[in-house]
PDB file of C-alpha atoms in Angstrom:
ATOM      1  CA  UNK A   1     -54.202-177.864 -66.802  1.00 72.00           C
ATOM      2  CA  UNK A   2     -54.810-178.615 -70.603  1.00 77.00           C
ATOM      3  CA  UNK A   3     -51.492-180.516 -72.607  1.00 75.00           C
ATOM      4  CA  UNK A   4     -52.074-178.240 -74.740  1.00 71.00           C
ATOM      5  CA  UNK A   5     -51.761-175.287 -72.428  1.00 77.00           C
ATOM      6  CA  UNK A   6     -48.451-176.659 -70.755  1.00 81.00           C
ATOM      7  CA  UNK A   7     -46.981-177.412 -74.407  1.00 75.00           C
ATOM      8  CA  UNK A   8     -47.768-173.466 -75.448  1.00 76.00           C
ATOM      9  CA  UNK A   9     -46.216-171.856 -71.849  1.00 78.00           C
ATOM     10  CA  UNK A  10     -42.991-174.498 -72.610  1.00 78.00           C
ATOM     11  CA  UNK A  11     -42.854-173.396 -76.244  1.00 76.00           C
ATOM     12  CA  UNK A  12     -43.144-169.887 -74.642  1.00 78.00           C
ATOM     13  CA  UNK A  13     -40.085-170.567 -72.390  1.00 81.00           C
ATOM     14  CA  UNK A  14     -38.460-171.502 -75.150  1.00 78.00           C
ATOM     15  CA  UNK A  15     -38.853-168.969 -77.510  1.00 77.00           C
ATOM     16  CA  UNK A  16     -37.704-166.288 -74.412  1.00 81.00           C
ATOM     17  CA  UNK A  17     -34.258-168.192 -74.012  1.00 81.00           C
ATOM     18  CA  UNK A  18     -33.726-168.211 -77.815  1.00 78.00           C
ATOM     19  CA  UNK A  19     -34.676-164.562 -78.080  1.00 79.00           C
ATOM     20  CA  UNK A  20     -31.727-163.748 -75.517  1.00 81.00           C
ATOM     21  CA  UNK A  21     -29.588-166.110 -76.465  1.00 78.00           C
ATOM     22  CA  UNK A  22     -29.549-164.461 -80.298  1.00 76.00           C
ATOM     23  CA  UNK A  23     -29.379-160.776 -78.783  1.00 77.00           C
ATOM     24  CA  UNK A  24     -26.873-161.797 -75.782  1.00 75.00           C
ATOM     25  CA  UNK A  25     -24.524-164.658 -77.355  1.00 71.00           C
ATOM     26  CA  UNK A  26     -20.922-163.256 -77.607  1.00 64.00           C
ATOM     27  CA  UNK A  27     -20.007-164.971 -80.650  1.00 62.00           C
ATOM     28  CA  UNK A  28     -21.143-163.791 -84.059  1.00 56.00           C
ATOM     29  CA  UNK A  29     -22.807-166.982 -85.184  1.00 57.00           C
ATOM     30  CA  UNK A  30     -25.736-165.474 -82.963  1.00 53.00           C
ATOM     31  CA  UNK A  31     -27.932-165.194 -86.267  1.00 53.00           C
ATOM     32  CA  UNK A  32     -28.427-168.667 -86.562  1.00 56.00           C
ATOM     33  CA  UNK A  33     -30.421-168.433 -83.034  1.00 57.00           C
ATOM     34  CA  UNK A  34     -33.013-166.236 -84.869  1.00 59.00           C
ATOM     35  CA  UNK A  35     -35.308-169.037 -86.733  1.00 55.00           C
ATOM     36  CA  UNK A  36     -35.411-170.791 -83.081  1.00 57.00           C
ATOM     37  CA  UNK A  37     -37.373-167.685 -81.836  1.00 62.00           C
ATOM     38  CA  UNK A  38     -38.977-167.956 -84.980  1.00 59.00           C
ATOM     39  CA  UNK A  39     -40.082-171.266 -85.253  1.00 58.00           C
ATOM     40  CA  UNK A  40     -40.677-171.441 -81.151  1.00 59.00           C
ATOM     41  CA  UNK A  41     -43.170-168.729 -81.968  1.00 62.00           C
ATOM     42  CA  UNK A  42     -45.372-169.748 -84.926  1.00 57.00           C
ATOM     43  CA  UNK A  43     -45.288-173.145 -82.992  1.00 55.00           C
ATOM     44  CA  UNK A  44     -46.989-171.193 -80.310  1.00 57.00           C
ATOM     45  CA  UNK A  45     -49.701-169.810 -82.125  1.00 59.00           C
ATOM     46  CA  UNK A  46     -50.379-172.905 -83.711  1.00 52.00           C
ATOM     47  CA  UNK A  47     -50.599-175.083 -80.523  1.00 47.00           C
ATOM     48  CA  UNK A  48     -52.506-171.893 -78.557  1.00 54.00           C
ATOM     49  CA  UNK A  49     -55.009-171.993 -81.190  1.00 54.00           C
ATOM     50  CA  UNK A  50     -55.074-168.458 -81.945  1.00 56.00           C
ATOM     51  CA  UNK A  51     -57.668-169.031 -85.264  1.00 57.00           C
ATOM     52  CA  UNK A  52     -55.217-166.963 -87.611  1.00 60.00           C
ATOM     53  CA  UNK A  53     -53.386-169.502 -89.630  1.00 65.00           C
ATOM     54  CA  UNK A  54     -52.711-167.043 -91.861  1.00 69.00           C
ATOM     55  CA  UNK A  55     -50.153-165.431 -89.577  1.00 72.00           C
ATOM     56  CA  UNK A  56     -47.783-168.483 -89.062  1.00 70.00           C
ATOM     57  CA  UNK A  57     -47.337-169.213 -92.778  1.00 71.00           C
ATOM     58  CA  UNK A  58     -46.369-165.408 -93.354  1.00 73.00           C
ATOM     59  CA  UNK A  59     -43.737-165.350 -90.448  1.00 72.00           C
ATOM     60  CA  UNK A  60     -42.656-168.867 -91.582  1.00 71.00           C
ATOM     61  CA  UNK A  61     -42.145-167.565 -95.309  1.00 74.00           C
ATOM     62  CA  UNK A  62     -40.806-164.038 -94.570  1.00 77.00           C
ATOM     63  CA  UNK A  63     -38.626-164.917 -91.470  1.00 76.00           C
ATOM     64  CA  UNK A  64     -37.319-168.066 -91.995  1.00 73.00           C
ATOM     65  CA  UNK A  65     -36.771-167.698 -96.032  1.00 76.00           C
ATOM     66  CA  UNK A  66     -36.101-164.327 -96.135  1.00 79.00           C
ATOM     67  CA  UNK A  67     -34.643-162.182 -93.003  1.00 80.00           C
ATOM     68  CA  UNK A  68     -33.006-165.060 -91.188  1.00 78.00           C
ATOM     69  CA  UNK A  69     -31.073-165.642 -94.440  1.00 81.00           C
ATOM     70  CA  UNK A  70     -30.054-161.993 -94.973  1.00 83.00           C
ATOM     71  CA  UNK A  71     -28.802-161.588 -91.321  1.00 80.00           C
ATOM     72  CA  UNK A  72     -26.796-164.579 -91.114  1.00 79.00           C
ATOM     73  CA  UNK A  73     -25.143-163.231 -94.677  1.00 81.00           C
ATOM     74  CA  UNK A  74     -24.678-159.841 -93.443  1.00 81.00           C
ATOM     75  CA  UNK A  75     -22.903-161.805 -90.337  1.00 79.00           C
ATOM     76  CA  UNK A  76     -20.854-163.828 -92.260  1.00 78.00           C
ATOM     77  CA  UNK A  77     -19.852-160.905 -95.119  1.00 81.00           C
ATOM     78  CA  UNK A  78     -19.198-158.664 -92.413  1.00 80.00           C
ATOM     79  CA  UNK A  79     -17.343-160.673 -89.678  1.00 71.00           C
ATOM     80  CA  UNK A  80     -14.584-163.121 -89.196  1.00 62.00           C
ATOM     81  CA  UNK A  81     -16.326-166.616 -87.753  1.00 56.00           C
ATOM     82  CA  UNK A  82     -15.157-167.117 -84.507  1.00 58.00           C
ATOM     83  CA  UNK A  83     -14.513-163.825 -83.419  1.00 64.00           C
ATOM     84  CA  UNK A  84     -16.083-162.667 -80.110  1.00 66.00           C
ATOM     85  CA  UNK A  85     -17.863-159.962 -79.895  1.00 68.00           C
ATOM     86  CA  UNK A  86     -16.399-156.828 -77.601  1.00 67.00           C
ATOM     87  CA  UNK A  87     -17.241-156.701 -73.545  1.00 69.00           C
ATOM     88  CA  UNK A  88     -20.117-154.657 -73.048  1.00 70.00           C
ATOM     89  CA  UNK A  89     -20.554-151.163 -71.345  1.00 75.00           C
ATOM     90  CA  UNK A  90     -20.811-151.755 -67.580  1.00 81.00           C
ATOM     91  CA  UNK A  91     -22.504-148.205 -67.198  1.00 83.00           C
ATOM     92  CA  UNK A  92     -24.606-148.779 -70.048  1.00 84.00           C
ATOM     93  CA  UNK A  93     -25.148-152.147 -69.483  1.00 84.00           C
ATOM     94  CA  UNK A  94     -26.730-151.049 -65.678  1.00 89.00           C
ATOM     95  CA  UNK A  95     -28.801-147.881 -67.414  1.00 89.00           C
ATOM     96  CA  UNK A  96     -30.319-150.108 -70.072  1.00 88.00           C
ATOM     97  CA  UNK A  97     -31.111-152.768 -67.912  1.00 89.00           C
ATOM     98  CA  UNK A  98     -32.901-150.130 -65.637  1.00 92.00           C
ATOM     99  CA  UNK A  99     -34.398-148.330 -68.634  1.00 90.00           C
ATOM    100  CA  UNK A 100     -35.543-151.721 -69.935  1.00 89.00           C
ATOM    101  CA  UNK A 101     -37.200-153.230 -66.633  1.00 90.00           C
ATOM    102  CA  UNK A 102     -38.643-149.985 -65.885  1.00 92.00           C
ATOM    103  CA  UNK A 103     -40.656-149.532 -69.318  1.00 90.00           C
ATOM    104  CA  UNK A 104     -41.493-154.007 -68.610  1.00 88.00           C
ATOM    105  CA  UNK A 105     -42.683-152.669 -64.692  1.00 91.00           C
ATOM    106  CA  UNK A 106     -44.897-149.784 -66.371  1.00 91.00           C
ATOM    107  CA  UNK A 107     -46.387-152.345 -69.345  1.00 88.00           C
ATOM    108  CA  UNK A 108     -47.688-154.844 -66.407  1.00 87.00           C
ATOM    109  CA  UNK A 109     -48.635-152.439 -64.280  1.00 90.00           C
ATOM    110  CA  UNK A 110     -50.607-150.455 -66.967  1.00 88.00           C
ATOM    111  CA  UNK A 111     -52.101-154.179 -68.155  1.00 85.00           C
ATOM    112  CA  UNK A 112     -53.293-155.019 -64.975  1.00 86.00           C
ATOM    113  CA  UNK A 113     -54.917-151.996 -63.510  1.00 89.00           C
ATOM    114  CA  UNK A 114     -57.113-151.939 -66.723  1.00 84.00           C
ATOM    115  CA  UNK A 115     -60.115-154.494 -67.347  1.00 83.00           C
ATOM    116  CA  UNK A 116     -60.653-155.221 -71.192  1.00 81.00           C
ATOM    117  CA  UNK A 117     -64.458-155.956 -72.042  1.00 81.00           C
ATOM    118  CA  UNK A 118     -64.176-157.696 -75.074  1.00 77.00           C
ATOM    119  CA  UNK A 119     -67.063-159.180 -77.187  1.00 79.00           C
ATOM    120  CA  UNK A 120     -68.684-162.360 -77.182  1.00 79.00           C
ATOM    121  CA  UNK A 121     -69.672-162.388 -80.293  1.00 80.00           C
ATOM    122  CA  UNK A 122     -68.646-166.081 -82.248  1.00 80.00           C
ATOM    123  CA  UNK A 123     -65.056-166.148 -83.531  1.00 78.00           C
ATOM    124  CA  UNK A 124     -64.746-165.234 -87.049  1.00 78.00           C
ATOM    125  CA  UNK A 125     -63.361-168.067 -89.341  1.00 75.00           C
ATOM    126  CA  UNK A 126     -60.112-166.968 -90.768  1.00 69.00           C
ATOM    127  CA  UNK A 127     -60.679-168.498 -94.157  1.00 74.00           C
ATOM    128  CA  UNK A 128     -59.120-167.596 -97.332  1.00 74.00           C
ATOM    129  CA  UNK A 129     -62.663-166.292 -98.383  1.00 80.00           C
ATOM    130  CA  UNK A 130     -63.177-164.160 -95.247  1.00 80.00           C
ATOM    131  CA  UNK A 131     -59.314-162.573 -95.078  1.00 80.00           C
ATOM    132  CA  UNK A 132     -59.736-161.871 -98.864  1.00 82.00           C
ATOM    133  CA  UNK A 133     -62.545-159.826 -98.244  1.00 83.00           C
ATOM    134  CA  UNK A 134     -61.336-157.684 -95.538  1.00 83.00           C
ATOM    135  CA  UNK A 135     -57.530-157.608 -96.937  1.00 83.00           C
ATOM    136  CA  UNK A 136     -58.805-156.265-100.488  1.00 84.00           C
ATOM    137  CA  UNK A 137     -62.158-154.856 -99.379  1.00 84.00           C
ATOM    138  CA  UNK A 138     -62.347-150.751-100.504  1.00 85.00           C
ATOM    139  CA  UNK A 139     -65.251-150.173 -98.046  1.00 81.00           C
ATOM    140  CA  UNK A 140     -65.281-149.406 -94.304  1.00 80.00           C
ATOM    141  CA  UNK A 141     -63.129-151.941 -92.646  1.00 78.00           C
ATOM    142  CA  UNK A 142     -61.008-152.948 -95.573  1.00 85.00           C
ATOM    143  CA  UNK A 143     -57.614-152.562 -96.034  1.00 89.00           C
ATOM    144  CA  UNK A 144     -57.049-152.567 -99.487  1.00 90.00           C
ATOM    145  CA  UNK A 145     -55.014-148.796 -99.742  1.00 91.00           C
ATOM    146  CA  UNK A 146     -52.862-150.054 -96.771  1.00 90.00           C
ATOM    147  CA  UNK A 147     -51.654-153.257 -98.938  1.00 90.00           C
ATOM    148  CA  UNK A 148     -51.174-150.875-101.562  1.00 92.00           C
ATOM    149  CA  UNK A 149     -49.110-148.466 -99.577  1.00 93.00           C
ATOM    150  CA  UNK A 150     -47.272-151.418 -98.749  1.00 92.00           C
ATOM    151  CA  UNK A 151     -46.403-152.731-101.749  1.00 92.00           C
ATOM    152  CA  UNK A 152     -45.373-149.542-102.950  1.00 94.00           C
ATOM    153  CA  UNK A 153     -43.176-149.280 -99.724  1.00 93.00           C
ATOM    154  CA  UNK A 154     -41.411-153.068-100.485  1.00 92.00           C
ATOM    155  CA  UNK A 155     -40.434-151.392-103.982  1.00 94.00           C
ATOM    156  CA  UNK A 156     -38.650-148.283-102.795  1.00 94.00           C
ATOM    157  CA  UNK A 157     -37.125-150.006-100.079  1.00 92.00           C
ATOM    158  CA  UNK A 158     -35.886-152.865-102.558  1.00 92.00           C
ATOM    159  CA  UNK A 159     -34.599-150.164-104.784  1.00 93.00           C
ATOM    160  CA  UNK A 160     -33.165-148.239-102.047  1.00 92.00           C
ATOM    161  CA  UNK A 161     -31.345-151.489-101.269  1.00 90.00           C
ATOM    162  CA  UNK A 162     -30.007-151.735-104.605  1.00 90.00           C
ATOM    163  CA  UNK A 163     -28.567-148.255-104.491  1.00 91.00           C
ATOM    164  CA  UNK A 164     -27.244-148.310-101.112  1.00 89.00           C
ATOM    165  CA  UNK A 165     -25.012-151.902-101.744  1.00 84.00           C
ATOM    166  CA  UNK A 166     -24.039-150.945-105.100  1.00 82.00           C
ATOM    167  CA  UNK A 167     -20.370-150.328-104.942  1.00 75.00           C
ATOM    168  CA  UNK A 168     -18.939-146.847-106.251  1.00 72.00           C
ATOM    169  CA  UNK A 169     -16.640-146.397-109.209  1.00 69.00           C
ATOM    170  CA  UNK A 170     -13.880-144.724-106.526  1.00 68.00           C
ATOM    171  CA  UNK A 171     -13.891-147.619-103.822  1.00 65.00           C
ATOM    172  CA  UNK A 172     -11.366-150.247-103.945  1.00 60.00           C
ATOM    173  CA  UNK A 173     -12.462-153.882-105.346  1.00 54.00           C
TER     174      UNK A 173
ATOM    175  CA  UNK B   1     -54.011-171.502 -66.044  1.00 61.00           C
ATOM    176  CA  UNK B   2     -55.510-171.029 -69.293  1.00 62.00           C
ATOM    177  CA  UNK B   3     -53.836-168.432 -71.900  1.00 64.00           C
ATOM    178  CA  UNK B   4     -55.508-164.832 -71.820  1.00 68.00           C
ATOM    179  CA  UNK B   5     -54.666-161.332 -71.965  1.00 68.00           C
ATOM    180  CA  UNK B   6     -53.014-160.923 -68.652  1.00 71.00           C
ATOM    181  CA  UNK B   7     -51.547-164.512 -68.435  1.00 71.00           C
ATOM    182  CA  UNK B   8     -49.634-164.389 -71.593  1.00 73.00           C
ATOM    183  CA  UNK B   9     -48.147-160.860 -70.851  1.00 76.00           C
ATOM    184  CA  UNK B  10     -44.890-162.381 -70.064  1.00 75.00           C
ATOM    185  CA  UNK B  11     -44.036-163.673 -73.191  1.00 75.00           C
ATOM    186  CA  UNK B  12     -45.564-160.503 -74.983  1.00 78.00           C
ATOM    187  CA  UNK B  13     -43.302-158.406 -73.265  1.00 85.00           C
ATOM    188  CA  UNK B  14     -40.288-160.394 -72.484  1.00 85.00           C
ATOM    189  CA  UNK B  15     -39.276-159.785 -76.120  1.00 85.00           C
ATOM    190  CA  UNK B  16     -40.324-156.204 -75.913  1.00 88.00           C
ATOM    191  CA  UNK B  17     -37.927-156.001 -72.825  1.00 90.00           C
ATOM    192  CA  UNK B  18     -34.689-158.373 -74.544  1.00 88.00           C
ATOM    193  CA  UNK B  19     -34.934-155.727 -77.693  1.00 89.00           C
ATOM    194  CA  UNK B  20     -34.647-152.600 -75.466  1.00 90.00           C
ATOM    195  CA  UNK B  21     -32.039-154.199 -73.638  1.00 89.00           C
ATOM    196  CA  UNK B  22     -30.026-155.755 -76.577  1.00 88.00           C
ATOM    197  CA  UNK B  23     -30.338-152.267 -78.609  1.00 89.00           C
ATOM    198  CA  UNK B  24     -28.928-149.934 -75.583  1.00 88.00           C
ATOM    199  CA  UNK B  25     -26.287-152.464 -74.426  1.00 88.00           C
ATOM    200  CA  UNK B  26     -25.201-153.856 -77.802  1.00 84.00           C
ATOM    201  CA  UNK B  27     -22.976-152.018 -80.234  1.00 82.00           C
ATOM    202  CA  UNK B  28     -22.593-154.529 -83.103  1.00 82.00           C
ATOM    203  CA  UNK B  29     -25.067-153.366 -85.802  1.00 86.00           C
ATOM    204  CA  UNK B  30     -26.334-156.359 -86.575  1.00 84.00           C
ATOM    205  CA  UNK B  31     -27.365-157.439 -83.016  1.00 83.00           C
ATOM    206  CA  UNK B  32     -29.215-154.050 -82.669  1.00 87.00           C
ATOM    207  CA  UNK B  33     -30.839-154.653 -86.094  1.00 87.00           C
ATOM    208  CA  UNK B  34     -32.071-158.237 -84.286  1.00 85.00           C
ATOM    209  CA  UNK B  35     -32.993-156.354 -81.001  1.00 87.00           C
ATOM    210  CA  UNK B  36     -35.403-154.120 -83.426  1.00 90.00           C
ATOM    211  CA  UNK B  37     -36.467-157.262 -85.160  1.00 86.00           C
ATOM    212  CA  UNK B  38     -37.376-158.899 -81.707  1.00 86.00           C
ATOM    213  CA  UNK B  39     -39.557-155.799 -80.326  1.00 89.00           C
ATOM    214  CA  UNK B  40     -41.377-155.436 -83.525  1.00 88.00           C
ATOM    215  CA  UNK B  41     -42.207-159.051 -83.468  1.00 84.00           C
ATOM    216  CA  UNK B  42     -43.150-158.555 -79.358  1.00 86.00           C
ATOM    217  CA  UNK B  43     -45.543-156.049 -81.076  1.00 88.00           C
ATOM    218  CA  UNK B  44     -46.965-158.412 -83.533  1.00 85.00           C
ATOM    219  CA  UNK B  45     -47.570-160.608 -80.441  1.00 82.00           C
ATOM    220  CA  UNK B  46     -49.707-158.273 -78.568  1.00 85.00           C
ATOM    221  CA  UNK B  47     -51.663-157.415 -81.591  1.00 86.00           C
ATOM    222  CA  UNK B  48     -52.769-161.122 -82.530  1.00 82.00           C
ATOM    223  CA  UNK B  49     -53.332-161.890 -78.486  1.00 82.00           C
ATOM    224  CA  UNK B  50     -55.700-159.023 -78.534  1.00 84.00           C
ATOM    225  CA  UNK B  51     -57.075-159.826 -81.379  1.00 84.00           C
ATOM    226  CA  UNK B  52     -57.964-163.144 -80.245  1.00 80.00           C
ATOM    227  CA  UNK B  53     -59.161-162.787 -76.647  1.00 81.00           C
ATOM    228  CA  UNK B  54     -61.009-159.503 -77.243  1.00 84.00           C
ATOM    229  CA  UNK B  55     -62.428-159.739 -80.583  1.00 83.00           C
ATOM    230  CA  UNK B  56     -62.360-162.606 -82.285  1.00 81.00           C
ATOM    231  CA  UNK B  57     -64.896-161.596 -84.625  1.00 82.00           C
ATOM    232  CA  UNK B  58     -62.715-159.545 -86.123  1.00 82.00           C
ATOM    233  CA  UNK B  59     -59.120-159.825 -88.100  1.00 82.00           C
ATOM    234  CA  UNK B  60     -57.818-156.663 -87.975  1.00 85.00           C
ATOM    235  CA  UNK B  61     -54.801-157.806 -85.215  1.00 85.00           C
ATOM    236  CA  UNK B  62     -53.874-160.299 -87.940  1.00 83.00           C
ATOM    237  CA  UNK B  63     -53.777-157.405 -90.504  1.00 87.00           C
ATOM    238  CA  UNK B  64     -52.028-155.234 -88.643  1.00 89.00           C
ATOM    239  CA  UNK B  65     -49.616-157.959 -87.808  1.00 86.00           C
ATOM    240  CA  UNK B  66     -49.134-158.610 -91.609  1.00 86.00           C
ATOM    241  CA  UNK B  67     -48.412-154.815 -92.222  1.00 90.00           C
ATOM    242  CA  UNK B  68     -46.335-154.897 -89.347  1.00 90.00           C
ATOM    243  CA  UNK B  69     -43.889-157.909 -90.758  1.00 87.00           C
ATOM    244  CA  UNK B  70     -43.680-156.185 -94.215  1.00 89.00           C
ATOM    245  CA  UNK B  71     -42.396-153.095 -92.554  1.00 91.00           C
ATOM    246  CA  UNK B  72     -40.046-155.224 -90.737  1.00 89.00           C
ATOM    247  CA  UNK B  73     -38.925-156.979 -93.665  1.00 88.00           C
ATOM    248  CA  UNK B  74     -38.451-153.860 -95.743  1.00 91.00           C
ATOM    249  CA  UNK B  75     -36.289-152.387 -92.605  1.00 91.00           C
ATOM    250  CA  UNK B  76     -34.262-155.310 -92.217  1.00 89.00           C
ATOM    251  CA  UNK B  77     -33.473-154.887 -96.079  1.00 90.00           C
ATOM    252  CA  UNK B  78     -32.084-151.779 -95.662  1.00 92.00           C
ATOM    253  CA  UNK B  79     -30.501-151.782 -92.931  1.00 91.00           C
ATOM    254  CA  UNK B  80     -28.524-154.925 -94.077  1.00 90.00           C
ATOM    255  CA  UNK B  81     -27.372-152.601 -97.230  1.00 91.00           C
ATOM    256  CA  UNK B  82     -26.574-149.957 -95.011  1.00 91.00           C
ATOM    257  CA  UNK B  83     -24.368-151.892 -92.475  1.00 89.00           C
ATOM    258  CA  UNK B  84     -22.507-154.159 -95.666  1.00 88.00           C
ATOM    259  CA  UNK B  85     -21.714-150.112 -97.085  1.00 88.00           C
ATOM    260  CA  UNK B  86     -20.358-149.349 -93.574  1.00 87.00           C
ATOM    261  CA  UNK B  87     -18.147-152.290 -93.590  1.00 87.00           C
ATOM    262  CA  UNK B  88     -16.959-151.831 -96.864  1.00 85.00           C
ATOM    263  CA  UNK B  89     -15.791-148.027 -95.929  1.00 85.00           C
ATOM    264  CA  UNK B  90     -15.307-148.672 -92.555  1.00 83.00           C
ATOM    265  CA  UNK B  91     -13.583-152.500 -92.102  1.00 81.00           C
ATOM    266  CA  UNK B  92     -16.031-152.524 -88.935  1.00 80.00           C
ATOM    267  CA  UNK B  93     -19.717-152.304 -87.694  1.00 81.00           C
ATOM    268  CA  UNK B  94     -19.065-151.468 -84.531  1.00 81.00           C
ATOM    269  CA  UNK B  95     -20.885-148.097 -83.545  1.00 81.00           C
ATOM    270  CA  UNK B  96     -18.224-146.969 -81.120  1.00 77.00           C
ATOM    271  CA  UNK B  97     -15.197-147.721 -83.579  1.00 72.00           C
ATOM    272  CA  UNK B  98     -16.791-145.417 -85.970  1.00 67.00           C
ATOM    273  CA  UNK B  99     -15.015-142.271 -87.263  1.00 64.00           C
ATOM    274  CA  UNK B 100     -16.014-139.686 -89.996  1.00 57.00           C
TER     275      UNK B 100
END
């Protein structure tokens, strides 16, 4: 076995124990788990040499600068530090957890009875020329009316943001 | 054993599986915002793996992925406005302590 293969199933490891240690944690400092996943995971896709580097620089930017930041302010505007978090649900804690490793049982089963044929055609370099291209192409394969669509959903959203914080004349200060 | 599509299922799903969990079992808004955060990104995972062992020749996995953490940005947004409203009305985020 490759380093490089036992570095990405350890990173892998890793990135599982963060992502249930920042859903399961019963203190509300549990946000600051989140880049950990993050990180763990762009690390991942660096080392496994997935060919999009594209894709670690956008998770880096968005998650790290931008969501990670707003959860662990919506913790800390929200929530007294140090508080614990209520005792779950036994009842729902046993339906979920059936729910949950029933839908995981189906996904594996489903992935292993099938065979993928995929193509052996040579890897497609993801350079800035190449994902320009297809991103902005307006011809068959491009994506350019998606990226608009998206942009135009960023805007109402940040609006909607705006309008949904903003405090109202009748609430107290 | 070398990465592929059936090897790395584990960690393309474990997050997939932690979300559901987290979102049925948790009732602090926040933590089900992050259990939503987790399976989207479980989504994004499967999208680039596939993308990579199947067709590398193409990038539409990586687009899709792209698309797919814009959404999740513009959700997480919101919903961050929505639960900092609740709180203000409310004193409290938790689902089950909520009245009308």
């Amino acid at each position: 076995m490759k380093g490089s293969t036992i570095i990405f199933y350890l990173l892998s490891a890793i990135a599982l124990i963060s992502a249930l240690l920042s859903v399961y944690h019963t203190e509300n400092i549990q946000g600051c788990y989140l880049p950990v996943v993050f990180i763990g995971w762009n690390c991942r896709k660096f080392i496994s040499g997935c060919n999009m580097n594209l894709l670690p620089l956008c998770r880096l930017l968005l998650y790290v600068g931008g969501i990670t930041v707003l959860i662990i302010f919506s913790i800390f505007l929200t929530q007294q530090a140090g508080e614990l978090l209520p005792v779950q649900n036994k009842g729902r804690f046993v339906f979920a957890g059936l729910a949950a490793m029933l839908g995981f049982i189906l996904m594996l089963t489903l992935l292993f009875s099938l065979t993928f044929t995929g193509t052996s055609a040579e890897p497609l370099p993801p350079t800035v020329e190449n994902v320009g291209k297809q991103m902005l192409g307006i011809h068959e394969g491009g994506y350019a009316l998606p990226f608009e669509v998206v942009s135009v959903l960023l805007l109402a959203a940040m609006v909607g943001c705006i309008v949904i914080a903003m405090r109202s004349k009748s609430d107290p200060a | 054993m070398e990465p592929g599509t059936h090897s790395t299922a584990y960690c393309k799903y474990g997050p997939f599986l932690i979300g559901v969990f987290g979102f049925f079992t948790r009732r602090n808004l926040v933590t089900m915002l992050m259990s939503i955060e987790l399976i989207l990104n479980s989504v994004n995972l499967n999208f680039v793996a596939f993308n990579k062992y199947l067709w590398p020749d193409k990038l539409d996995g990586a687009f899709f992925t792209v698309f797919i953490i814009a959404i999740a940005a513009a959700e997480a947004a919101v919903a961050i406005a929505i639960i900092l409203n609740l709180y203000r009305s409310h004193h409290s985020i938790d689902v089950d302590r909520q009245k009308k």
